[in-house]
CSV table of C-alpha atoms and ligand atoms in Angstrom, one decimal:
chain,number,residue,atom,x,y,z
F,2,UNK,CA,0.0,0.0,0.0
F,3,UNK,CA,1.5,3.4,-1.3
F,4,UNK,CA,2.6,5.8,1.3
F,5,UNK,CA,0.9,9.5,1.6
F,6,UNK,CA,2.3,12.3,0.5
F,7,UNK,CA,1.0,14.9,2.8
F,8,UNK,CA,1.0,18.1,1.3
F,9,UNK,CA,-1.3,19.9,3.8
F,10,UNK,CA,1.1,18.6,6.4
F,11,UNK,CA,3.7,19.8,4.6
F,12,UNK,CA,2.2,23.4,3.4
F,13,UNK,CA,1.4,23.9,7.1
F,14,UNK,CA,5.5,24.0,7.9
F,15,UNK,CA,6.4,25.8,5.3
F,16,UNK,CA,3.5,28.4,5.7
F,17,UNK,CA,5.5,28.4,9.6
F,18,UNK,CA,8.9,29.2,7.9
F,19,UNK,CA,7.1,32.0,5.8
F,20,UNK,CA,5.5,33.6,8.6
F,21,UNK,CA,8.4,33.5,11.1
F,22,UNK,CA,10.9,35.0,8.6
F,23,UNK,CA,8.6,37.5,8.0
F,24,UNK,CA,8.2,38.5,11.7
F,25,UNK,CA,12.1,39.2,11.4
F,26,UNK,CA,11.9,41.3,7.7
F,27,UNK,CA,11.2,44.8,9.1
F,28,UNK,CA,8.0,45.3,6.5
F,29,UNK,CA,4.9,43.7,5.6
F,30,UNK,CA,5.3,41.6,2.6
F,31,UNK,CA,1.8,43.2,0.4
F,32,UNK,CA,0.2,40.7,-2.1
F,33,UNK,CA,-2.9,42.1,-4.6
F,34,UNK,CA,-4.7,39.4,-5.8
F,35,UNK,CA,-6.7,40.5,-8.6
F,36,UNK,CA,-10.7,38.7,-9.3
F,37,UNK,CA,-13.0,39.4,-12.2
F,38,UNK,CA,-16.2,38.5,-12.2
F,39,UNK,CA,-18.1,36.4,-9.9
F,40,UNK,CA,-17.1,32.7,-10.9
F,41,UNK,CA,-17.6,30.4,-8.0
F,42,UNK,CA,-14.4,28.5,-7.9
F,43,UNK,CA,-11.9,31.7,-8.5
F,44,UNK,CA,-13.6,32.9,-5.3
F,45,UNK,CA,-13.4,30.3,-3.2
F,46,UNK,CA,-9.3,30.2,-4.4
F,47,UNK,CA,-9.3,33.9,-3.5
F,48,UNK,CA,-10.7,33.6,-0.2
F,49,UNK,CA,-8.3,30.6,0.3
F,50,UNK,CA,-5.3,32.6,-0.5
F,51,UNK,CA,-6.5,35.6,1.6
F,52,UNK,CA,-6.2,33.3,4.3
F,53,UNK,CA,-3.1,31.7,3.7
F,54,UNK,CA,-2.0,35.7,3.8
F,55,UNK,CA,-3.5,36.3,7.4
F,56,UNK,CA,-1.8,33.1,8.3
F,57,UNK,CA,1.7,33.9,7.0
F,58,UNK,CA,1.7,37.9,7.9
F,59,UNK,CA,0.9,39.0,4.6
F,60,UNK,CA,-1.4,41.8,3.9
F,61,UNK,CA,-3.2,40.2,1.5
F,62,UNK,CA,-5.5,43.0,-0.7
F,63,UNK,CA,-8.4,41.7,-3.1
F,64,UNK,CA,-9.4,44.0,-6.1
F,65,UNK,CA,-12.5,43.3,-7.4
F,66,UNK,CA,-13.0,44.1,-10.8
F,67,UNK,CA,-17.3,43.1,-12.6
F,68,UNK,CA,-16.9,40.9,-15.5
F,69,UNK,CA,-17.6,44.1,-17.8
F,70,UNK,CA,-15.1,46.1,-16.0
F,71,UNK,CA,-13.0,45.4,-19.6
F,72,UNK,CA,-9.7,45.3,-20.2
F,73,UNK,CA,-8.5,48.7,-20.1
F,74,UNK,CA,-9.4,48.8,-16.6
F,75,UNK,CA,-7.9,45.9,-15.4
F,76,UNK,CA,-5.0,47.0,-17.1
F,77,UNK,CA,-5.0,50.5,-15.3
F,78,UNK,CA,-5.5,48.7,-12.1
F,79,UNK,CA,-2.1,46.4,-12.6
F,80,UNK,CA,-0.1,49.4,-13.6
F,81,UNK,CA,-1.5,51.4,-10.7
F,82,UNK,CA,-0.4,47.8,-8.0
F,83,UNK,CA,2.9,47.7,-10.2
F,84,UNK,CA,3.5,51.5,-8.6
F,85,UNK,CA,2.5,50.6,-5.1
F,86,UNK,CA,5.7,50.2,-3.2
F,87,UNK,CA,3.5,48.4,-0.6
F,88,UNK,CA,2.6,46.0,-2.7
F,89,UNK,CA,5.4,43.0,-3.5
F,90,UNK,CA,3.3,40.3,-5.1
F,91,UNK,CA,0.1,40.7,-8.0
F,92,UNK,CA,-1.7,37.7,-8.8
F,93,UNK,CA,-4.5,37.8,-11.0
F,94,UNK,CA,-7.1,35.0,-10.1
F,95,UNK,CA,-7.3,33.0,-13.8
F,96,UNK,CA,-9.2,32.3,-16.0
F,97,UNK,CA,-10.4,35.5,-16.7
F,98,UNK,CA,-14.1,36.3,-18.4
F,99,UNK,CA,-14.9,36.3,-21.8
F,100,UNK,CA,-13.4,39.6,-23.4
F,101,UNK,CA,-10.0,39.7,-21.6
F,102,UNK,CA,-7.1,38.6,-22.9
F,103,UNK,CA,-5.1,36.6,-20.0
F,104,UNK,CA,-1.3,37.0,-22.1
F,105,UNK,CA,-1.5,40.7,-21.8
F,106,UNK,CA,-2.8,40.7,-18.5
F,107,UNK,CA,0.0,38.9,-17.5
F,108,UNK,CA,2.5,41.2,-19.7
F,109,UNK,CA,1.4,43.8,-17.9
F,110,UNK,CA,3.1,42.4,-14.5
F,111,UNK,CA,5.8,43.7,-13.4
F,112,UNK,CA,8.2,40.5,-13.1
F,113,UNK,CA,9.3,41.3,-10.0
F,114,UNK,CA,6.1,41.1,-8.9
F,115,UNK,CA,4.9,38.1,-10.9
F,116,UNK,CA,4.1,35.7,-8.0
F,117,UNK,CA,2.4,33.2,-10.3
F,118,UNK,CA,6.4,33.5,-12.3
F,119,UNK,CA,3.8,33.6,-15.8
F,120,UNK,CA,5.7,36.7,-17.2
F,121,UNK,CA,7.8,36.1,-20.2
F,122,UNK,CA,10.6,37.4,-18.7
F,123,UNK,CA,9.9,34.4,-15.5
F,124,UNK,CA,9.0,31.5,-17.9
F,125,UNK,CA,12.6,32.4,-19.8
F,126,UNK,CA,14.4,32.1,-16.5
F,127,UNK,CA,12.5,28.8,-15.4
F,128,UNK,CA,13.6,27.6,-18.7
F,129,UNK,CA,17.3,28.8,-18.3
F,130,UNK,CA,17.1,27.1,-14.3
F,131,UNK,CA,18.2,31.0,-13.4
F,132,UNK,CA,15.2,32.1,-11.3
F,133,UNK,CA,13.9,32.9,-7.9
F,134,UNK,CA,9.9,33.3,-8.2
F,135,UNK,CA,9.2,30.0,-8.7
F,136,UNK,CA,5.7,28.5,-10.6
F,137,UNK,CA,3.3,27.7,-7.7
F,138,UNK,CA,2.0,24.6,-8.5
F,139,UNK,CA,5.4,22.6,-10.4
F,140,UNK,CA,7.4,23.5,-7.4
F,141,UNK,CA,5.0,22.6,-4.8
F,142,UNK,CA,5.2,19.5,-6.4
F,143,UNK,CA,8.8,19.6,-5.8
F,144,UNK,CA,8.7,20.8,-2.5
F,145,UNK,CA,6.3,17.2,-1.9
F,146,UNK,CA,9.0,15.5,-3.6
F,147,UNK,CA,11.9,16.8,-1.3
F,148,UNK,CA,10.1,16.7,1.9
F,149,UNK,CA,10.1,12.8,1.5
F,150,UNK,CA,13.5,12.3,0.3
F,151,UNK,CA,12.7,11.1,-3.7
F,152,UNK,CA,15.3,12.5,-5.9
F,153,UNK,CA,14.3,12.9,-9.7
F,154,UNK,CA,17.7,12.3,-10.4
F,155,UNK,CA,18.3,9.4,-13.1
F,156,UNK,CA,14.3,9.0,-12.5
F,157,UNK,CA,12.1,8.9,-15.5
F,158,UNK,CA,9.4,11.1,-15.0
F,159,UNK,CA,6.1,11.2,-17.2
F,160,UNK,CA,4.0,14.5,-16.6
F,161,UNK,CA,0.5,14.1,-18.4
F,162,UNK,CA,-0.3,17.7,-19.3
F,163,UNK,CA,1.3,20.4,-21.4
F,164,UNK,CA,-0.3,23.8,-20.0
F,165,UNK,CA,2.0,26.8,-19.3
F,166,UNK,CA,0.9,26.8,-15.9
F,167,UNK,CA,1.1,23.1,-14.8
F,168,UNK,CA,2.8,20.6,-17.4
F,169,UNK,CA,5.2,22.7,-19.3
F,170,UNK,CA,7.0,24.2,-16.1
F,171,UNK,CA,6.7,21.0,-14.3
F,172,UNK,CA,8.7,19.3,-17.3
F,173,UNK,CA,11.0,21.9,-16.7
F,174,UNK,CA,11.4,21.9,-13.0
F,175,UNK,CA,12.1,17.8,-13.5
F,176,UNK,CA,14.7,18.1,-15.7
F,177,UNK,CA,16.6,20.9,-13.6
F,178,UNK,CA,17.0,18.4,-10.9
F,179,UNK,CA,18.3,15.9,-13.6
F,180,UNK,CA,15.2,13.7,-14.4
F,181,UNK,CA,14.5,12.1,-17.8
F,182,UNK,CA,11.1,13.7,-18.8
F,183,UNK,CA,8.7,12.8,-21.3
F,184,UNK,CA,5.7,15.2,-21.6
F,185,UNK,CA,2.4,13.2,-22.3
F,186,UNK,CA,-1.0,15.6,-23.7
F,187,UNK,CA,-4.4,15.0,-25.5
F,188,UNK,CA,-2.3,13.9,-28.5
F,189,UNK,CA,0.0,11.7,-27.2
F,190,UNK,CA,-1.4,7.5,-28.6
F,191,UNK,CA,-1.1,4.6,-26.3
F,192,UNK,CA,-0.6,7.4,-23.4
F,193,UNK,CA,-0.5,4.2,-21.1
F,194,UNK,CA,2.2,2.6,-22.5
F,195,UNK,CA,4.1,5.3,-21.6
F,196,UNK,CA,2.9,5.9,-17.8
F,197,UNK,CA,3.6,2.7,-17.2
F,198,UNK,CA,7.3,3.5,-17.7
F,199,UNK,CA,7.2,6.4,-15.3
F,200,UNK,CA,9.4,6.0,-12.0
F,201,UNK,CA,7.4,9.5,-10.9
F,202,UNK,CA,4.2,10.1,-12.9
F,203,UNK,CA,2.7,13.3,-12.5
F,204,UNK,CA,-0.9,13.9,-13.9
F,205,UNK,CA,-2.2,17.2,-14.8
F,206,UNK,CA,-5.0,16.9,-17.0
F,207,UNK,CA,-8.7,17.2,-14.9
F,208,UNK,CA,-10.1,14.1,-16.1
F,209,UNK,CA,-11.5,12.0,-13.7
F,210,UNK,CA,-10.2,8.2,-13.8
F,211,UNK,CA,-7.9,8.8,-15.8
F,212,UNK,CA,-4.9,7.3,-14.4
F,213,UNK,CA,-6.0,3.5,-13.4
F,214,UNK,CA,-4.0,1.0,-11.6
F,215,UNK,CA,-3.1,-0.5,-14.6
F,216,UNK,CA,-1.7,2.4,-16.0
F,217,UNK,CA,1.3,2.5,-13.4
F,218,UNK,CA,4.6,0.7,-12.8
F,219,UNK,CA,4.7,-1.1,-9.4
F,220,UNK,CA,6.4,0.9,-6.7
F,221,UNK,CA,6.3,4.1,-8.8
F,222,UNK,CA,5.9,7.7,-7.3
F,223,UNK,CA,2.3,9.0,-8.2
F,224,UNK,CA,1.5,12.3,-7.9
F,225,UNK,CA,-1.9,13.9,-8.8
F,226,UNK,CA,-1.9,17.4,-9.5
F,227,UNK,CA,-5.5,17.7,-11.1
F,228,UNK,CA,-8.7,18.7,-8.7
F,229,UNK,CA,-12.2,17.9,-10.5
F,230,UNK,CA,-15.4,17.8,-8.9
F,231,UNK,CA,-17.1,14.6,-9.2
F,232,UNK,CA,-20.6,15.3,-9.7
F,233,UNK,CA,-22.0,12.2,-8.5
F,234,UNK,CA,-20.3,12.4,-5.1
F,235,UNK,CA,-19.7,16.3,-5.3
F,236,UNK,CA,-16.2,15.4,-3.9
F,237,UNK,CA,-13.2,17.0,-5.2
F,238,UNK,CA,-10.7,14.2,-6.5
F,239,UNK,CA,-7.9,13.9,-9.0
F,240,UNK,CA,-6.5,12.5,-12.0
F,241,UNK,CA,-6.0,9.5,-10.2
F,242,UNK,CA,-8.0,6.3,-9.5
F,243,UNK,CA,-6.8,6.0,-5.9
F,244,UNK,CA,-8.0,3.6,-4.1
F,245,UNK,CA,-6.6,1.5,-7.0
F,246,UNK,CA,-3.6,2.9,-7.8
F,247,UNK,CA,-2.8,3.1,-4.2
F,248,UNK,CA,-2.7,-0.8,-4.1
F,249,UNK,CA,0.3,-0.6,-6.7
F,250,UNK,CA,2.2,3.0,-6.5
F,251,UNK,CA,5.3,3.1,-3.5
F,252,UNK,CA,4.2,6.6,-2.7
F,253,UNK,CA,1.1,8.6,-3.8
F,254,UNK,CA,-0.8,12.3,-3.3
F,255,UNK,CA,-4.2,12.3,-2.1
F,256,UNK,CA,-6.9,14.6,-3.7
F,257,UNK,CA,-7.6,17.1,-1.5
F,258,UNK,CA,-4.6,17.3,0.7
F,259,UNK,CA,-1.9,16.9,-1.7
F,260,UNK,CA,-0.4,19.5,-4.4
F,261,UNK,CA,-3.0,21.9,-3.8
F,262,UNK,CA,-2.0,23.2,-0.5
F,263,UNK,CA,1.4,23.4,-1.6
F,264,UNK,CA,0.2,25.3,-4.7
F,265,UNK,CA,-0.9,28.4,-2.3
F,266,UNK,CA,2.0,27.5,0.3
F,267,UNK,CA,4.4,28.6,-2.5
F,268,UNK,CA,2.6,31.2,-3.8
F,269,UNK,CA,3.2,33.0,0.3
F,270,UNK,CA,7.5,32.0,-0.1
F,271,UNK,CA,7.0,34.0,-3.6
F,272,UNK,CA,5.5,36.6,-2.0
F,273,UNK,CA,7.8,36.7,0.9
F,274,UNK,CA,11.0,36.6,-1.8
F,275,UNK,CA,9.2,39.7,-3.8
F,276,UNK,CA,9.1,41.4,-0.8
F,277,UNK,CA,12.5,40.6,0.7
F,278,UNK,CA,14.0,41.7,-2.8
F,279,UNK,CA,12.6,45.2,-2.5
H,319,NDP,P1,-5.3,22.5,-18.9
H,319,NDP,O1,-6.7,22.2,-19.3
H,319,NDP,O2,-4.7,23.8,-19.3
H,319,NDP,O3,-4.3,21.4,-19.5
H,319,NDP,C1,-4.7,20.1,-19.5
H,319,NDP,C2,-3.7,19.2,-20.2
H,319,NDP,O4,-4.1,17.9,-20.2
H,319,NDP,C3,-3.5,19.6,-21.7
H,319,NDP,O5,-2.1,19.7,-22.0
H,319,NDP,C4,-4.2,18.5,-22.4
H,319,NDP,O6,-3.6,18.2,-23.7
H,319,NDP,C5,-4.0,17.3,-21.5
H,319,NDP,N1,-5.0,16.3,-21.8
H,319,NDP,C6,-6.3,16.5,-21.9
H,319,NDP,N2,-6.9,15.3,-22.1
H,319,NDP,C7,-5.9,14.3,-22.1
H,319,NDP,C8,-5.9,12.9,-22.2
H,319,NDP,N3,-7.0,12.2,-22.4
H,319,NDP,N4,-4.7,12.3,-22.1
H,319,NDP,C9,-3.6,13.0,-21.9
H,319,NDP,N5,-3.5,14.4,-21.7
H,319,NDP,C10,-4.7,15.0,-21.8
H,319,NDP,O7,-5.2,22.3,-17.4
H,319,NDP,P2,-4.2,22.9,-16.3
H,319,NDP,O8,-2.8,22.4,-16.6
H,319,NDP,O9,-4.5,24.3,-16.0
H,319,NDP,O10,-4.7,22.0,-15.0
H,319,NDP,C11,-4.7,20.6,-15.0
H,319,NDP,C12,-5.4,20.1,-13.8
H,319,NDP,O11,-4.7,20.6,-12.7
H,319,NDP,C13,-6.8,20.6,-13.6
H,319,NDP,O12,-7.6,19.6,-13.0
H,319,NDP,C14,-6.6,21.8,-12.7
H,319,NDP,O13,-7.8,22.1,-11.9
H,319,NDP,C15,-5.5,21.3,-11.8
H,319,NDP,N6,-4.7,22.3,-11.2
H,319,NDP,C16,-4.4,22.1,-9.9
H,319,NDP,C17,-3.6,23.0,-9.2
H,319,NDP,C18,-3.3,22.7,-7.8
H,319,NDP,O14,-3.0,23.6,-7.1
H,319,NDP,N7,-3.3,21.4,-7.4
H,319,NDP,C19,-3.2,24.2,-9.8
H,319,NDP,C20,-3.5,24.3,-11.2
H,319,NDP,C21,-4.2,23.4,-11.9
H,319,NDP,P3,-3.6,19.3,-24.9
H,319,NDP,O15,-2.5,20.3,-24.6
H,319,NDP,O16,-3.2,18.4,-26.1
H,319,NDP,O17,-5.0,19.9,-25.0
């Protein structure tokens, strides 16, 4: 039976570091996070990470912005935070309504206070392995990965998933710490065939099920990065068929409780880094 790989545990230790260097920096660390519209889910994650920021000794400041605010606006409104010496970290809550156009949102970003690191100017220096503001969710993953002693190292590690967010910096963050990667997507035939190689597989996609027992190498590290809803239960669950894969994997993430709070535990060091920068 696979061993769990606590991530709330772990996000609740490093959310501990962040706050007690903080208590020592001599300022606040400021993060804006930025909602438009009133989806459901981007509020829930916007309330989340306004509590993380009360936790950690972050002022954490939402701008609400209506769904027909435009684009202009919200534009204005990054350039004005960008300006704000107070504030170290901007994060824009994605995805964005219909009518805005999320790459020059995040253009307008200053990348030194790119917390989510989804600048250009970030993305290059993931891709170089020269950076500091790390993507939240890749190197939570990491962070998972460290915590219990599994070095990528000479491992070969499948990521399923190709977004700029999730599978592409992922890939990235793998092959920094000297992993062989292959990157698996919609596209990609006999996509089991493959997983079934992986020493660490990593699933990104939000399909429920996906990833069945059958699917994985005995003894290999599973780690589920997707959170769906299932609407029969209305649990949230992963990628990943647990309760079977859990039978074959060595170690495995749950869904909840796994990469997600380590997603927002990352995103409070980022913020803590912009701020210590200034
Ligand atoms: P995207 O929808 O942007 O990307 C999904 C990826 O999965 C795409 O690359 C797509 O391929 C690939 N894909 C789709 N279907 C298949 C399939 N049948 N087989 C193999 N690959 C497939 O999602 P995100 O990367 O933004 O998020 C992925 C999941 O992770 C979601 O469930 C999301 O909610 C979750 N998430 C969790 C976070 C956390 O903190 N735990 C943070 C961010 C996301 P193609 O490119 O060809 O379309």
């Amino acid at each position: 039976m696979a061993k769990i790989l606590d991530g709330k545990a772990l996000a609740a230790i490093v959310k501990q570091e962040v706050k007690e260097e903080i208590a020592g920096l001599g300022i606040v660390p400021g993060l804006a996070v930025v909602i438009v519209g009133d989806d459901a889910a981007s509020r829930v994650y916007v309330n989340n990470k306004k509590r993380d920021c009360v936790d950690c000794g972050i002022k954490g400041e939402e701008f609400a912005l209506a769904a027909d605010a435009g684009q202009e606006r919200l534009l204005e409104l990054i350039h004005e935070l960008n300006a704000r010496p107070d504030i170290h970290g901007i994060l824009v809550q994605m995805p964005l309504p219909r009518g805005f156009c999320e790459q020059s949102v995040i253009a307008a970003i200053a990348p030194e206070k790119d917390v989510d690191a989804f600048t250009m100017e970030n993305v290059g220096r993931i891709m170089n392995g020269d950076y500091e503001l790390a993507p939240c969710t890749p190197a939570g993953v990491m962070a998972i990965l460290d915590h219990y002693g599994i070095d990528p190292a000479g491992k070969h590690c499948v990521v399923v998933g190709r977004s700029n967010i999730v599978g592409k910096p992922m890939a990235m963050l793998l092959l920094h710490r000297h992993a062989t990667v292959t990157i698996c997507h919609s596209r990609t035939p006999n996509l089991s065939e493959i997983t079934r190689q992986a020493d660490i597989l990593v699933s990104a996609v939000g399909k429920i099920g996906l990833i069945t027992a059958d699917m994985v190498k005995p003894e290999a590290i599973v780690v589920d990065v997707a959170i769906n809803r299932n609407t029969d239960t209305g649990k949230l669950c992963g990628d990943v068929d647990f309760e079977g894969v859990r039978a074959v994997a060595s170690h495995i993430t749950p869904v909840p409780g796994g990469v997600g709070p380590m997603t927002r535990a990352v995103l409070m060091q980022n913020t803590l880094i912009a701020a210590r920068r200034c």
